[in-house]
């Protein structure tokens, strides 16, 4: 794993955006795997800023997001579709039909999971996957205990994850209890992975990621077996390591 140590959230976001912009330039028809949550907001902001002042185009880019809450439609303010529209899609020239997220309101959720896997396969897999990390080591919404060989599936969100994400909802009760998430195997098959971590709250998770056992009890640990992962972390996130 390559590790880029930075001093701040701002610098982490700038480094991540630079890598994404480079990859899009190299391969205009790239498939980007995208994440939501607090961590990548700064990265998306930098992409939008760059788009405004450079000749960058996303016309041929396709995106697949990691996850979506079950029960929230794409126009729900807390849905991940809405998050992506607000933070990135509506600010750049990516065609809407090239942006994919699981449908959390699909009538047949099992079929929706299969459709999502098929979609990723038809695209030839993810070229560059952006990831955040949960304090419990989750990637996507793959909570501890999820099999490493999992594909897109339905997951019961842990109470700690719902609590962490309740900052975006009016109440804890309104945070959905389930989500559809890309599986660990699907994430692992991405050709390149960019993992971002910022702040003291992530320090224990980053310590376990780098020094702990590779185990399904800590989903992100599988990334140590991947040949093309870059971790961009600030000093606070790295503060439990010797780095
Ligand atoms: C989001 C996702 C999650 C988050 C993780 C960290 O699509 O899949 O794994 O990356 O929960 O969230 P933040 O960035 O809010 O700390």
PDB file of C-alpha atoms and ligand atoms in Angstrom:
ATOM      1  CA  UNK A   1       0.000   0.000   0.000  1.00  0.00           C
ATOM      2  CA  UNK A   2       1.300   3.422  -0.912  1.00  0.00           C
ATOM      3  CA  UNK A   3       0.769   5.994   1.804  1.00  0.00           C
ATOM      4  CA  UNK A   4       0.632   9.720   1.211  1.00  0.00           C
ATOM      5  CA  UNK A   5       0.819  11.599   4.493  1.00  0.00           C
ATOM      6  CA  UNK A   6      -0.677  15.067   4.428  1.00  0.00           C
ATOM      7  CA  UNK A   7      -1.202  17.732   7.050  1.00  0.00           C
ATOM      8  CA  UNK A   8      -4.886  18.482   6.690  1.00  0.00           C
ATOM      9  CA  UNK A   9      -8.279  17.555   5.253  1.00  0.00           C
ATOM     10  CA  UNK A  10      -7.769  20.272   2.655  1.00  0.00           C
ATOM     11  CA  UNK A  11      -4.477  18.773   1.499  1.00  0.00           C
ATOM     12  CA  UNK A  12      -5.938  15.238   1.471  1.00  0.00           C
ATOM     13  CA  UNK A  13      -8.758  16.464  -0.754  1.00  0.00           C
ATOM     14  CA  UNK A  14      -6.358  18.249  -3.114  1.00  0.00           C
ATOM     15  CA  UNK A  15      -4.127  15.162  -3.461  1.00  0.00           C
ATOM     16  CA  UNK A  16      -7.101  12.890  -4.131  1.00  0.00           C
ATOM     17  CA  UNK A  17      -8.601  15.268  -6.694  1.00  0.00           C
ATOM     18  CA  UNK A  18      -5.231  15.551  -8.466  1.00  0.00           C
ATOM     19  CA  UNK A  19      -5.035  11.771  -8.884  1.00  0.00           C
ATOM     20  CA  UNK A  20      -8.625  11.525 -10.142  1.00  0.00           C
ATOM     21  CA  UNK A  21      -8.121  14.400 -12.594  1.00  0.00           C
ATOM     22  CA  UNK A  22      -4.944  12.739 -13.926  1.00  0.00           C
ATOM     23  CA  UNK A  23      -6.671   9.383 -14.411  1.00  0.00           C
ATOM     24  CA  UNK A  24      -9.631  10.982 -16.222  1.00  0.00           C
ATOM     25  CA  UNK A  25      -7.186  12.800 -18.515  1.00  0.00           C
ATOM     26  CA  UNK A  26      -5.290   9.565 -19.238  1.00  0.00           C
ATOM     27  CA  UNK A  27      -8.478   7.535 -19.829  1.00  0.00           C
ATOM     28  CA  UNK A  28     -11.449   9.751 -20.746  1.00  0.00           C
ATOM     29  CA  UNK A  29     -13.849   6.767 -20.694  1.00  0.00           C
ATOM     30  CA  UNK A  30     -12.743   5.674 -17.203  1.00  0.00           C
ATOM     31  CA  UNK A  31     -15.169   4.025 -14.760  1.00  0.00           C
ATOM     32  CA  UNK A  32     -14.922   5.727 -11.382  1.00  0.00           C
ATOM     33  CA  UNK A  33     -16.215   4.052  -8.230  1.00  0.00           C
ATOM     34  CA  UNK A  34     -17.466   6.775  -5.916  1.00  0.00           C
ATOM     35  CA  UNK A  35     -18.113   7.089  -2.198  1.00  0.00           C
ATOM     36  CA  UNK A  36     -20.287   9.384  -0.107  1.00  0.00           C
ATOM     37  CA  UNK A  37     -20.011  10.522   3.516  1.00  0.00           C
ATOM     38  CA  UNK A  38     -18.056  13.416   4.938  1.00  0.00           C
ATOM     39  CA  UNK A  39     -14.615  12.345   3.747  1.00  0.00           C
ATOM     40  CA  UNK A  40     -14.869  12.853  -0.044  1.00  0.00           C
ATOM     41  CA  UNK A  41     -16.824  16.135   0.038  1.00  0.00           C
ATOM     42  CA  UNK A  42     -13.598  18.178  -0.201  1.00  0.00           C
ATOM     43  CA  UNK A  43     -12.355  16.015  -3.062  1.00  0.00           C
ATOM     44  CA  UNK A  44     -15.551  16.580  -5.033  1.00  0.00           C
ATOM     45  CA  UNK A  45     -15.287  20.307  -4.322  1.00  0.00           C
ATOM     46  CA  UNK A  46     -11.769  20.336  -5.793  1.00  0.00           C
ATOM     47  CA  UNK A  47     -12.950  18.410  -8.867  1.00  0.00           C
ATOM     48  CA  UNK A  48     -15.722  20.948  -9.402  1.00  0.00           C
ATOM     49  CA  UNK A  49     -13.295  23.873  -8.950  1.00  0.00           C
ATOM     50  CA  UNK A  50     -10.890  22.330 -11.450  1.00  0.00           C
ATOM     51  CA  UNK A  51     -13.740  21.692 -13.890  1.00  0.00           C
ATOM     52  CA  UNK A  52     -14.645  25.392 -13.719  1.00  0.00           C
ATOM     53  CA  UNK A  53     -11.190  26.591 -14.628  1.00  0.00           C
ATOM     54  CA  UNK A  54      -9.643  23.854 -16.775  1.00  0.00           C
ATOM     55  CA  UNK A  55     -10.527  22.014 -19.963  1.00  0.00           C
ATOM     56  CA  UNK A  56     -11.478  18.891 -17.983  1.00  0.00           C
ATOM     57  CA  UNK A  57     -14.448  16.959 -19.321  1.00  0.00           C
ATOM     58  CA  UNK A  58     -16.414  14.076 -17.820  1.00  0.00           C
ATOM     59  CA  UNK A  59     -18.504  13.440 -20.916  1.00  0.00           C
ATOM     60  CA  UNK A  60     -17.173   9.926 -21.385  1.00  0.00           C
ATOM     61  CA  UNK A  61     -16.728   9.020 -17.708  1.00  0.00           C
ATOM     62  CA  UNK A  62     -19.043   6.504 -16.022  1.00  0.00           C
ATOM     63  CA  UNK A  63     -19.529   6.315 -12.267  1.00  0.00           C
ATOM     64  CA  UNK A  64     -20.780   3.595  -9.943  1.00  0.00           C
ATOM     65  CA  UNK A  65     -21.393   4.429  -6.317  1.00  0.00           C
ATOM     66  CA  UNK A  66     -20.683   2.086  -3.468  1.00  0.00           C
ATOM     67  CA  UNK A  67     -24.017   2.180  -1.745  1.00  0.00           C
ATOM     68  CA  UNK A  68     -27.499   3.566  -1.191  1.00  0.00           C
ATOM     69  CA  UNK A  69     -29.932   3.513   1.725  1.00  0.00           C
ATOM     70  CA  UNK A  70     -32.865   1.147   1.413  1.00  0.00           C
ATOM     71  CA  UNK A  71     -36.162   3.000   1.394  1.00  0.00           C
ATOM     72  CA  UNK A  72     -34.846   6.357   0.192  1.00  0.00           C
ATOM     73  CA  UNK A  73     -35.659   7.346  -3.373  1.00  0.00           C
ATOM     74  CA  UNK A  74     -33.169   9.282  -5.478  1.00  0.00           C
ATOM     75  CA  UNK A  75     -34.916  12.588  -4.788  1.00  0.00           C
ATOM     76  CA  UNK A  76     -34.890  12.145  -0.993  1.00  0.00           C
ATOM     77  CA  UNK A  77     -32.596  14.828   0.501  1.00  0.00           C
ATOM     78  CA  UNK A  78     -30.557  12.249   2.451  1.00  0.00           C
ATOM     79  CA  UNK A  79     -30.254   9.712  -0.364  1.00  0.00           C
ATOM     80  CA  UNK A  80     -26.788   9.124  -1.721  1.00  0.00           C
ATOM     81  CA  UNK A  81     -28.102   9.887  -5.232  1.00  0.00           C
ATOM     82  CA  UNK A  82     -28.990  13.374  -3.995  1.00  0.00           C
ATOM     83  CA  UNK A  83     -25.626  13.721  -2.261  1.00  0.00           C
ATOM     84  CA  UNK A  84     -23.840  12.894  -5.534  1.00  0.00           C
ATOM     85  CA  UNK A  85     -26.015  15.309  -7.525  1.00  0.00           C
ATOM     86  CA  UNK A  86     -25.363  18.123  -5.065  1.00  0.00           C
ATOM     87  CA  UNK A  87     -21.659  17.595  -4.507  1.00  0.00           C
ATOM     88  CA  UNK A  88     -20.567  16.575  -7.988  1.00  0.00           C
ATOM     89  CA  UNK A  89     -22.845  15.516 -10.825  1.00  0.00           C
ATOM     90  CA  UNK A  90     -24.838  18.712 -11.337  1.00  0.00           C
ATOM     91  CA  UNK A  91     -21.644  20.785 -11.445  1.00  0.00           C
ATOM     92  CA  UNK A  92     -19.841  18.853 -14.208  1.00  0.00           C
ATOM     93  CA  UNK A  93     -20.681  17.681 -17.719  1.00  0.00           C
ATOM     94  CA  UNK A  94     -21.181  13.997 -16.930  1.00  0.00           C
ATOM     95  CA  UNK A  95     -24.316  12.651 -18.677  1.00  0.00           C
ATOM     96  CA  UNK A  96     -26.893  11.537 -16.085  1.00  0.00           C
ATOM     97  CA  UNK A  97     -27.292   8.131 -17.723  1.00  0.00           C
ATOM     98  CA  UNK A  98     -23.623   7.366 -17.060  1.00  0.00           C
ATOM     99  CA  UNK A  99     -23.990   7.776 -13.277  1.00  0.00           C
ATOM    100  CA  UNK A 100     -25.128   4.714 -11.365  1.00  0.00           C
ATOM    101  CA  UNK A 101     -26.164   4.052  -7.785  1.00  0.00           C
ATOM    102  CA  UNK A 102     -28.102   1.103  -6.414  1.00  0.00           C
ATOM    103  CA  UNK A 103     -31.861   1.767  -6.302  1.00  0.00           C
ATOM    104  CA  UNK A 104     -32.851   1.645  -2.638  1.00  0.00           C
ATOM    105  CA  UNK A 105     -36.545   1.625  -3.535  1.00  0.00           C
ATOM    106  CA  UNK A 106     -36.446  -1.275  -6.001  1.00  0.00           C
ATOM    107  CA  UNK A 107     -39.424  -3.595  -5.540  1.00  0.00           C
ATOM    108  CA  UNK A 108     -37.198  -6.660  -5.682  1.00  0.00           C
ATOM    109  CA  UNK A 109     -34.031  -5.755  -3.788  1.00  0.00           C
ATOM    110  CA  UNK A 110     -32.313  -9.089  -4.438  1.00  0.00           C
ATOM    111  CA  UNK A 111     -32.771  -8.560  -8.167  1.00  0.00           C
ATOM    112  CA  UNK A 112     -31.470  -5.012  -7.784  1.00  0.00           C
ATOM    113  CA  UNK A 113     -28.267  -6.390  -6.221  1.00  0.00           C
ATOM    114  CA  UNK A 114     -27.808  -8.779  -9.155  1.00  0.00           C
ATOM    115  CA  UNK A 115     -28.523  -5.972 -11.630  1.00  0.00           C
ATOM    116  CA  UNK A 116     -25.845  -3.816  -9.991  1.00  0.00           C
ATOM    117  CA  UNK A 117     -23.224  -6.578 -10.151  1.00  0.00           C
ATOM    118  CA  UNK A 118     -24.083  -7.228 -13.787  1.00  0.00           C
ATOM    119  CA  UNK A 119     -23.795  -3.529 -14.526  1.00  0.00           C
ATOM    120  CA  UNK A 120     -20.306  -3.352 -13.019  1.00  0.00           C
ATOM    121  CA  UNK A 121     -19.284  -6.464 -14.938  1.00  0.00           C
ATOM    122  CA  UNK A 122     -20.654  -5.049 -18.206  1.00  0.00           C
ATOM    123  CA  UNK A 123     -18.596  -1.907 -17.642  1.00  0.00           C
ATOM    124  CA  UNK A 124     -15.474  -4.057 -17.386  1.00  0.00           C
ATOM    125  CA  UNK A 125     -15.137  -3.412 -13.638  1.00  0.00           C
ATOM    126  CA  UNK A 126     -14.160  -0.281 -11.758  1.00  0.00           C
ATOM    127  CA  UNK A 127     -10.941   1.426 -12.859  1.00  0.00           C
ATOM    128  CA  UNK A 128     -10.477   3.735  -9.883  1.00  0.00           C
ATOM    129  CA  UNK A 129     -12.405   3.295  -6.644  1.00  0.00           C
ATOM    130  CA  UNK A 130     -12.579   6.105  -4.102  1.00  0.00           C
ATOM    131  CA  UNK A 131     -13.110   4.887  -0.527  1.00  0.00           C
ATOM    132  CA  UNK A 132     -13.626   6.270   2.942  1.00  0.00           C
ATOM    133  CA  UNK A 133     -13.346   4.076   6.009  1.00  0.00           C
ATOM    134  CA  UNK A 134     -15.799   3.577   8.867  1.00  0.00           C
ATOM    135  CA  UNK A 135     -14.534   3.735  12.446  1.00  0.00           C
ATOM    136  CA  UNK A 136     -15.341   0.013  12.651  1.00  0.00           C
ATOM    137  CA  UNK A 137     -13.368  -0.697   9.476  1.00  0.00           C
ATOM    138  CA  UNK A 138     -16.301  -0.825   7.084  1.00  0.00           C
ATOM    139  CA  UNK A 139     -15.766  -0.051   3.413  1.00  0.00           C
ATOM    140  CA  UNK A 140     -18.869   0.712   1.419  1.00  0.00           C
ATOM    141  CA  UNK A 141     -21.449  -0.427   3.948  1.00  0.00           C
ATOM    142  CA  UNK A 142     -19.722  -3.764   4.435  1.00  0.00           C
ATOM    143  CA  UNK A 143     -19.905  -3.991   8.195  1.00  0.00           C
ATOM    144  CA  UNK A 144     -17.557  -6.224  10.258  1.00  0.00           C
ATOM    145  CA  UNK A 145     -18.279  -9.898   9.600  1.00  0.00           C
ATOM    146  CA  UNK A 146     -19.190  -9.415   5.926  1.00  0.00           C
ATOM    147  CA  UNK A 147     -17.516 -12.194   3.893  1.00  0.00           C
ATOM    148  CA  UNK A 148     -14.537 -11.049   1.844  1.00  0.00           C
ATOM    149  CA  UNK A 149     -16.050 -12.798  -1.201  1.00  0.00           C
ATOM    150  CA  UNK A 150     -19.314 -10.824  -1.055  1.00  0.00           C
ATOM    151  CA  UNK A 151     -20.940  -9.164  -4.060  1.00  0.00           C
ATOM    152  CA  UNK A 152     -23.597  -6.453  -3.975  1.00  0.00           C
ATOM    153  CA  UNK A 153     -25.955  -7.252  -1.120  1.00  0.00           C
ATOM    154  CA  UNK A 154     -28.369  -5.930   1.471  1.00  0.00           C
ATOM    155  CA  UNK A 155     -26.842  -5.088   4.820  1.00  0.00           C
ATOM    156  CA  UNK A 156     -28.258  -4.270   8.253  1.00  0.00           C
ATOM    157  CA  UNK A 157     -26.488  -1.125   9.368  1.00  0.00           C
ATOM    158  CA  UNK A 158     -24.831  -1.320  12.764  1.00  0.00           C
ATOM    159  CA  UNK A 159     -26.135   1.016  15.448  1.00  0.00           C
ATOM    160  CA  UNK A 160     -22.731   2.760  15.536  1.00  0.00           C
ATOM    161  CA  UNK A 161     -22.878   3.404  11.775  1.00  0.00           C
ATOM    162  CA  UNK A 162     -26.440   4.756  12.011  1.00  0.00           C
ATOM    163  CA  UNK A 163     -25.326   7.003  14.872  1.00  0.00           C
ATOM    164  CA  UNK A 164     -22.296   8.264  12.934  1.00  0.00           C
ATOM    165  CA  UNK A 165     -24.496   9.021   9.898  1.00  0.00           C
ATOM    166  CA  UNK A 166     -27.330  10.567  11.916  1.00  0.00           C
ATOM    167  CA  UNK A 167     -25.518  13.909  11.621  1.00  0.00           C
ATOM    168  CA  UNK A 168     -27.056  14.172   8.139  1.00  0.00           C
ATOM    169  CA  UNK A 169     -30.614  13.259   9.253  1.00  0.00           C
ATOM    170  CA  UNK A 170     -33.137  15.161  11.383  1.00  0.00           C
ATOM    171  CA  UNK A 171     -33.207  12.338  13.979  1.00  0.00           C
ATOM    172  CA  UNK A 172     -31.429   9.032  14.656  1.00  0.00           C
ATOM    173  CA  UNK A 173     -34.749   7.242  14.098  1.00  0.00           C
ATOM    174  CA  UNK A 174     -34.950   8.541  10.533  1.00  0.00           C
ATOM    175  CA  UNK A 175     -31.612   6.935   9.548  1.00  0.00           C
ATOM    176  CA  UNK A 176     -32.529   3.855   7.478  1.00  0.00           C
ATOM    177  CA  UNK A 177     -31.734   0.499   9.068  1.00  0.00           C
ATOM    178  CA  UNK A 178     -30.568  -1.149   5.876  1.00  0.00           C
ATOM    179  CA  UNK A 179     -28.575  -0.323   2.771  1.00  0.00           C
ATOM    180  CA  UNK A 180     -27.551  -1.898  -0.514  1.00  0.00           C
ATOM    181  CA  UNK A 181     -23.790  -2.016  -0.795  1.00  0.00           C
ATOM    182  CA  UNK A 182     -21.265  -3.167  -3.332  1.00  0.00           C
ATOM    183  CA  UNK A 183     -19.601  -6.244  -1.832  1.00  0.00           C
ATOM    184  CA  UNK A 184     -16.024  -6.546  -0.618  1.00  0.00           C
ATOM    185  CA  UNK A 185     -15.059  -8.745  -3.566  1.00  0.00           C
ATOM    186  CA  UNK A 186     -16.454  -6.175  -6.028  1.00  0.00           C
ATOM    187  CA  UNK A 187     -14.480  -3.399  -4.318  1.00  0.00           C
ATOM    188  CA  UNK A 188     -11.346  -5.542  -4.220  1.00  0.00           C
ATOM    189  CA  UNK A 189     -11.556  -6.179  -7.974  1.00  0.00           C
ATOM    190  CA  UNK A 190     -11.191  -2.452  -8.717  1.00  0.00           C
ATOM    191  CA  UNK A 191      -7.997  -1.903 -10.673  1.00  0.00           C
ATOM    192  CA  UNK A 192      -6.912   0.955  -8.432  1.00  0.00           C
ATOM    193  CA  UNK A 193      -8.123   2.101  -5.022  1.00  0.00           C
ATOM    194  CA  UNK A 194      -7.807   5.493  -3.390  1.00  0.00           C
ATOM    195  CA  UNK A 195      -8.570   5.353   0.332  1.00  0.00           C
ATOM    196  CA  UNK A 196      -9.020   8.608   2.211  1.00  0.00           C
ATOM    197  CA  UNK A 197      -8.887   9.204   5.947  1.00  0.00           C
ATOM    198  CA  UNK A 198      -8.887  12.406   7.927  1.00  0.00           C
ATOM    199  CA  UNK A 199      -9.102  13.259  11.595  1.00  0.00           C
ATOM    200  CA  UNK A 200      -8.524  11.737  15.005  1.00  0.00           C
ATOM    201  CA  UNK A 201     -11.785   9.776  14.802  1.00  0.00           C
ATOM    202  CA  UNK A 202     -10.212   7.573  12.119  1.00  0.00           C
ATOM    203  CA  UNK A 203      -6.872   7.046  13.925  1.00  0.00           C
ATOM    204  CA  UNK A 204      -7.772   3.691  15.501  1.00  0.00           C
ATOM    205  CA  UNK A 205      -9.227   2.379  12.220  1.00  0.00           C
ATOM    206  CA  UNK A 206      -6.110   3.396  10.289  1.00  0.00           C
ATOM    207  CA  UNK A 207      -3.888   1.766  12.916  1.00  0.00           C
ATOM    208  CA  UNK A 208      -5.860  -1.495  12.580  1.00  0.00           C
ATOM    209  CA  UNK A 209      -5.832  -1.219   8.790  1.00  0.00           C
ATOM    210  CA  UNK A 210      -2.040  -0.945   8.687  1.00  0.00           C
ATOM    211  CA  UNK A 211      -1.003  -3.043  11.681  1.00  0.00           C
ATOM    212  CA  UNK A 212      -3.899  -5.353  12.546  1.00  0.00           C
ATOM    213  CA  UNK A 213      -4.828  -8.820  11.339  1.00  0.00           C
ATOM    214  CA  UNK A 214      -6.340  -9.273   7.890  1.00  0.00           C
ATOM    215  CA  UNK A 215      -9.760 -10.457   8.968  1.00  0.00           C
ATOM    216  CA  UNK A 216     -13.434 -10.218   8.077  1.00  0.00           C
ATOM    217  CA  UNK A 217     -13.890  -8.645  11.503  1.00  0.00           C
ATOM    218  CA  UNK A 218     -12.196  -5.574  10.045  1.00  0.00           C
ATOM    219  CA  UNK A 219     -13.340  -5.348   6.401  1.00  0.00           C
ATOM    220  CA  UNK A 220     -10.834  -2.706   5.238  1.00  0.00           C
ATOM    221  CA  UNK A 221      -7.932  -4.995   6.212  1.00  0.00           C
ATOM    222  CA  UNK A 222      -8.402  -6.902   2.925  1.00  0.00           C
ATOM    223  CA  UNK A 223      -7.017  -3.847   1.114  1.00  0.00           C
ATOM    224  CA  UNK A 224      -3.531  -4.839   2.333  1.00  0.00           C
ATOM    225  CA  UNK A 225      -3.712  -7.728  -0.180  1.00  0.00           C
ATOM    226  CA  UNK A 226      -4.529  -5.408  -3.086  1.00  0.00           C
ATOM    227  CA  UNK A 227      -1.627  -4.447  -5.340  1.00  0.00           C
ATOM    228  CA  UNK A 228      -2.693  -0.910  -6.205  1.00  0.00           C
ATOM    229  CA  UNK A 229      -3.985   0.959  -3.166  1.00  0.00           C
ATOM    230  CA  UNK A 230      -3.025   4.475  -2.166  1.00  0.00           C
ATOM    231  CA  UNK A 231      -3.978   5.688   1.283  1.00  0.00           C
ATOM    232  CA  UNK A 232      -4.092   9.462   1.612  1.00  0.00           C
ATOM    233  CA  UNK A 233      -4.305  10.280   5.295  1.00  0.00           C
ATOM    234  CA  UNK A 234      -3.678  13.327   7.406  1.00  0.00           C
ATOM    235  CA  UNK A 235      -1.462  13.415  10.473  1.00  0.00           C
ATOM    236  CA  UNK A 236      -4.421  13.039  12.862  1.00  0.00           C
ATOM    237  CA  UNK A 237      -5.649   9.879  11.099  1.00  0.00           C
ATOM    238  CA  UNK A 238      -2.102   8.478  11.209  1.00  0.00           C
ATOM    239  CA  UNK A 239      -1.504   9.489  14.828  1.00  0.00           C
ATOM    240  CA  UNK A 240      -1.741   5.927  16.227  1.00  0.00           C
ATOM    241  CA  UNK A 241       0.938   4.686  13.814  1.00  0.00           C
ATOM    242  CA  UNK A 242       4.663   5.461  13.602  1.00  0.00           C
ATOM    243  CA  UNK A 243       4.207   7.265  10.292  1.00  0.00           C
TER     244      UNK A 243
HETATM  245  C1  LIG B   1     -19.948   5.927   1.841  1.00  0.00           C
HETATM  246  C2  LIG B   1     -19.402   4.712   2.388  1.00  0.00           C
HETATM  247  C3  LIG B   1     -18.837   4.591   3.759  1.00  0.00           C
HETATM  248  C4  LIG B   1     -18.052   5.810   4.237  1.00  0.00           C
HETATM  249  C5  LIG B   1     -17.640   5.628   5.693  1.00  0.00           C
HETATM  250  C6  LIG B   1     -16.918   6.834   6.233  1.00  0.00           C
HETATM  251  O1  LIG B   1     -20.400   5.727   0.508  1.00  0.00           O
HETATM  252  O2  LIG B   1     -19.459   3.754   1.690  1.00  0.00           O
HETATM  253  O3  LIG B   1     -17.997   3.468   3.821  1.00  0.00           O
HETATM  254  O4  LIG B   1     -16.935   6.005   3.427  1.00  0.00           O
HETATM  255  O5  LIG B   1     -18.785   5.401   6.475  1.00  0.00           O
HETATM  256  O6  LIG B   1     -17.809   7.889   6.314  1.00  0.00           O
HETATM  257  P1  LIG B   1     -17.314   9.390   6.592  1.00  0.00           P
HETATM  258  O7  LIG B   1     -16.543   9.803   5.406  1.00  0.00           O
HETATM  259  O8  LIG B   1     -18.593  10.193   6.727  1.00  0.00           O
HETATM  260  O9  LIG B   1     -16.517   9.341   7.840  1.00  0.00           O
END
